[in-house]
Amino acid sequence: MPAGIVSYGVYIPKYRIRVEEIARVWGDESDVSGNLNVFKKSVPDVDEDAVTIAVEASRNAIRRGRIDPTRIGVIYAGSESHPYAVKPTSTIVGEAIGTNTDLTAADFEFACKAGTAAIQACLGLVSAGMVDLGMAIGSDTSQGAPGDALEYTAAAGGAAYVIGKDDLIAEIEDFYSFTTDTPDFWRREGMPYPEHGGRFTGEPAYFKHVTNAARGLMRKMGVSPEDYDYAVFHQPNGKFPLRVARQLGFTKEQIDQGLVVPEIGNTYSGSCLIGLAATLDVARPGDRIFAVSFGSGAGSDAFSIMVKDEIDELGGGVPLVRDYISDTKNEYLDYAMYAKHKGKLRL
Amino acid sequence: MTMSTAPRFWRHIPQRYNLIGTHCANCGEYYFPPREICPNCRRDTVMEDYKFEGTGTVVTYTVIHNATEDFKRQTPYTLAIIQLDEGPRLTGQVVADPDDVEIGTKVKSIFRILGKDGEKGIIYYGTKFVPAESSA
Ligand SMILES: [Zn+2]
């Protein structure tokens, strides 16, 4: 029996900082924005973190699908910025969306792909008939050290997907994952900012894993890029997803709708899932979506998704991705205000 | 420190996360914070839990410029008395530019960090408000 997406919701904080403003502070005179194809990034408010973002995204998913939260039997929350080292994000989400205590929950961590790993785990429990509905979340308030290249893109946002077997708005036809032990990016316990392997993060990490997962899924299913209306790839910057799409044979038109990184930056565990949500926001019944996440460390999860008639029954007055991105609602910060928001002045 | 505040916070989680109050089915009155006995009905009270919609109106407000260590990063912030659409009034923070808040402003609830028990203690989550037309 098919399984897949019953509802989804996103949340993106309203504050933005322009990449040029960060470059100005560090005296970087190269065309940073143009080189990254990222022009601004989202910044959390002083009282927001990966938990509050996960709760808002989950509440949006519940409202959009008019889901009875007591049907949810499992919550997996993926993040690389869980506010507690020990004390789950997922239990706070469960209480905040009003699940029963008849619930299993855990937090996932796999750099930027913890959210898609959570979807896979929920699919397993749902498909086996062990739970009615599952909630899979990717949310982050990622940090880049002041002056580090990551600071230009490390952003905040999240997405939540309700996974089930009935009333699917989109069936997950199949998935394929590709995983290796690759030290391209890491953060040791107790350290405030992650470290990374610089140029090492490109070819042997992002490109190798995304292309292998994508090709593995297409081979497994006997499909090709022409069989899809849309494609979404993890978006650490605005250049990598364009290049990997080209390498795999997808067109710019196929990925445009889900390419959100130029406007909001890299939302880590939220990145691929917000891109997928932006695509579902406009998708029509019968559309097919190809989605591939990437998490450093390293691995990629590729999904083939078929949009169903039920997508037209979603509602609830829930904001679309483009409502969160739209310029008029955003507030721009200068670097000093940004540092205050992020509690960064710990130098 | 952690031991003394965590249980008190924990007991109030339903109120703080989801604005769970009570509703007297006998006379129709809503209560927040929750009450067990309806002052209107006393012995005839028929109390049930009620989850408030989270929408309301600013009755009055003040802008806080000087705050304790915990709240310093948030200043200036707006503390308001909000009348929920169902009737009860409560005190809450309105997350907005202080210029965008006035008496009569319609607000809706959001989920935010209310405070932290220092560097080591628990993080208090709960309800704040934003102007109703905000997507946040
Ligand atoms: Zn009464």
PDB file of N, CA, C and O in Angstrom, chain A residues 317-342:
ATOM      1  N   GLY A 317      -5.523  28.375   5.504  1.00  0.00           N
ATOM      2  CA  GLY A 317      -4.962  29.730   5.505  1.00  0.00           C
ATOM      3  C   GLY A 317      -3.509  29.764   5.930  1.00  0.00           C
ATOM      4  O   GLY A 317      -3.035  30.750   6.499  1.00  0.00           O
ATOM      5  N   VAL A 318      -2.789  28.669   5.665  1.00  0.00           N
ATOM      6  CA  VAL A 318      -1.391  28.576   6.100  1.00  0.00           C
ATOM      7  C   VAL A 318      -0.485  29.259   5.074  1.00  0.00           C
ATOM      8  O   VAL A 318      -0.669  29.089   3.880  1.00  0.00           O
ATOM      9  N   PRO A 319       0.522  30.043   5.547  1.00  0.00           N
ATOM     10  CA  PRO A 319       1.400  30.741   4.601  1.00  0.00           C
ATOM     11  C   PRO A 319       2.166  29.768   3.696  1.00  0.00           C
ATOM     12  O   PRO A 319       2.605  28.706   4.127  1.00  0.00           O
ATOM     13  N   LEU A 320       2.294  30.158   2.422  1.00  0.00           N
ATOM     14  CA  LEU A 320       3.126  29.421   1.478  1.00  0.00           C
ATOM     15  C   LEU A 320       4.579  29.844   1.695  1.00  0.00           C
ATOM     16  O   LEU A 320       4.847  30.859   2.344  1.00  0.00           O
ATOM     17  N   VAL A 321       5.505  29.076   1.116  1.00  0.00           N
ATOM     18  CA  VAL A 321       6.924  29.440   1.229  1.00  0.00           C
ATOM     19  C   VAL A 321       7.141  30.860   0.706  1.00  0.00           C
ATOM     20  O   VAL A 321       7.843  31.665   1.317  1.00  0.00           O
ATOM     21  N   ARG A 322       6.488  31.178  -0.427  1.00  0.00           N
ATOM     22  CA  ARG A 322       6.740  32.512  -0.991  1.00  0.00           C
ATOM     23  C   ARG A 322       6.157  33.632  -0.120  1.00  0.00           C
ATOM     24  O   ARG A 322       6.587  34.773  -0.218  1.00  0.00           O
ATOM     25  N   ASP A 323       5.171  33.317   0.731  1.00  0.00           N
ATOM     26  CA  ASP A 323       4.681  34.332   1.674  1.00  0.00           C
ATOM     27  C   ASP A 323       5.756  34.670   2.704  1.00  0.00           C
ATOM     28  O   ASP A 323       5.882  35.811   3.130  1.00  0.00           O
ATOM     29  N   TYR A 324       6.503  33.659   3.125  1.00  0.00           N
ATOM     30  CA  TYR A 324       7.583  33.910   4.077  1.00  0.00           C
ATOM     31  C   TYR A 324       8.758  34.630   3.411  1.00  0.00           C
ATOM     32  O   TYR A 324       9.500  35.353   4.055  1.00  0.00           O
ATOM     33  N   ILE A 325       8.927  34.375   2.108  1.00  0.00           N
ATOM     34  CA  ILE A 325      10.067  34.956   1.407  1.00  0.00           C
ATOM     35  C   ILE A 325       9.776  36.387   0.943  1.00  0.00           C
ATOM     36  O   ILE A 325      10.685  37.196   0.826  1.00  0.00           O
ATOM     37  N   SER A 326       8.484  36.698   0.728  1.00  0.00           N
ATOM     38  CA  SER A 326       8.129  37.972   0.092  1.00  0.00           C
ATOM     39  C   SER A 326       8.738  39.156   0.822  1.00  0.00           C
ATOM     40  O   SER A 326       8.715  39.247   2.040  1.00  0.00           O
ATOM     41  N   ASP A 327       9.251  40.052   0.032  1.00  0.00           N
ATOM     42  CA  ASP A 327      10.048  41.169   0.513  1.00  0.00           C
ATOM     43  C   ASP A 327       9.360  42.049   1.551  1.00  0.00           C
ATOM     44  O   ASP A 327       9.972  42.496   2.507  1.00  0.00           O
ATOM     45  N   THR A 328       8.061  42.299   1.374  1.00  0.00           N
ATOM     46  CA  THR A 328       7.393  43.313   2.192  1.00  0.00           C
ATOM     47  C   THR A 328       7.333  42.927   3.659  1.00  0.00           C
ATOM     48  O   THR A 328       7.241  43.779   4.525  1.00  0.00           O
ATOM     49  N   LYS A 329       7.401  41.632   3.949  1.00  0.00           N
ATOM     50  CA  LYS A 329       7.256  41.219   5.348  1.00  0.00           C
ATOM     51  C   LYS A 329       8.600  41.090   6.057  1.00  0.00           C
ATOM     52  O   LYS A 329       8.654  40.878   7.258  1.00  0.00           O
ATOM     53  N   ASN A 330       9.686  41.206   5.303  1.00  0.00           N
ATOM     54  CA  ASN A 330      10.989  40.978   5.909  1.00  0.00           C
ATOM     55  C   ASN A 330      11.552  42.252   6.519  1.00  0.00           C
ATOM     56  O   ASN A 330      11.301  43.349   6.043  1.00  0.00           O
ATOM     57  N   GLU A 331      12.337  42.077   7.583  1.00  0.00           N
ATOM     58  CA  GLU A 331      13.025  43.213   8.189  1.00  0.00           C
ATOM     59  C   GLU A 331      14.512  42.992   8.051  1.00  0.00           C
ATOM     60  O   GLU A 331      15.031  41.939   8.434  1.00  0.00           O
ATOM     61  N   TYR A 332      15.191  44.007   7.522  1.00  0.00           N
ATOM     62  CA  TYR A 332      16.623  43.866   7.271  1.00  0.00           C
ATOM     63  C   TYR A 332      17.441  44.343   8.463  1.00  0.00           C
ATOM     64  O   TYR A 332      17.133  45.373   9.067  1.00  0.00           O
ATOM     65  N   LEU A 333      18.470  43.583   8.791  1.00  0.00           N
ATOM     66  CA  LEU A 333      19.343  43.903   9.923  1.00  0.00           C
ATOM     67  C   LEU A 333      20.708  44.334   9.396  1.00  0.00           C
ATOM     68  O   LEU A 333      21.174  43.821   8.378  1.00  0.00           O
ATOM     69  N   ASP A 334      21.354  45.256  10.118  1.00  0.00           N
ATOM     70  CA  ASP A 334      22.764  45.493   9.831  1.00  0.00           C
ATOM     71  C   ASP A 334      23.575  44.498  10.671  1.00  0.00           C
ATOM     72  O   ASP A 334      23.019  43.742  11.480  1.00  0.00           O
ATOM     73  N   TYR A 335      24.887  44.460  10.476  1.00  0.00           N
ATOM     74  CA  TYR A 335      25.681  43.413  11.120  1.00  0.00           C
ATOM     75  C   TYR A 335      25.610  43.489  12.648  1.00  0.00           C
ATOM     76  O   TYR A 335      25.584  42.469  13.328  1.00  0.00           O
ATOM     77  N   ALA A 336      25.558  44.718  13.175  1.00  0.00           N
ATOM     78  CA  ALA A 336      25.529  44.865  14.639  1.00  0.00           C
ATOM     79  C   ALA A 336      24.254  44.256  15.223  1.00  0.00           C
ATOM     80  O   ALA A 336      24.294  43.513  16.206  1.00  0.00           O
ATOM     81  N   MET A 337      23.114  44.541  14.588  1.00  0.00           N
ATOM     82  CA  MET A 337      21.847  43.976  15.053  1.00  0.00           C
ATOM     83  C   MET A 337      21.842  42.457  14.854  1.00  0.00           C
ATOM     84  O   MET A 337      21.327  41.709  15.688  1.00  0.00           O
ATOM     85  N   TYR A 338      22.419  42.031  13.748  1.00  0.00           N
ATOM     86  CA  TYR A 338      22.512  40.600  13.451  1.00  0.00           C
ATOM     87  C   TYR A 338      23.320  39.876  14.533  1.00  0.00           C
ATOM     88  O   TYR A 338      22.911  38.823  15.047  1.00  0.00           O
ATOM     89  N   ALA A 339      24.448  40.469  14.919  1.00  0.00           N
ATOM     90  CA  ALA A 339      25.282  39.865  15.961  1.00  0.00           C
ATOM     91  C   ALA A 339      24.512  39.760  17.274  1.00  0.00           C
ATOM     92  O   ALA A 339      24.613  38.777  18.003  1.00  0.00           O
ATOM     93  N   LYS A 340      23.687  40.774  17.557  1.00  0.00           N
ATOM     94  CA  LYS A 340      22.884  40.757  18.770  1.00  0.00           C
ATOM     95  C   LYS A 340      21.844  39.626  18.704  1.00  0.00           C
ATOM     96  O   LYS A 340      21.656  38.874  19.660  1.00  0.00           O
ATOM     97  N   HIS A 341      21.196  39.496  17.540  1.00  0.00           N
ATOM     98  CA  HIS A 341      20.197  38.438  17.358  1.00  0.00           C
ATOM     99  C   HIS A 341      20.797  37.061  17.584  1.00  0.00           C
ATOM    100  O   HIS A 341      20.176  36.185  18.144  1.00  0.00           O
ATOM    101  N   LYS A 342      21.996  36.864  17.078  1.00  0.00           N
ATOM    102  CA  LYS A 342      22.608  35.549  17.134  1.00  0.00           C
ATOM    103  C   LYS A 342      23.411  35.345  18.414  1.00  0.00           C
ATOM    104  O   LYS A 342      24.017  34.300  18.596  1.00  0.00           O
TER     105      LYS A 342
END
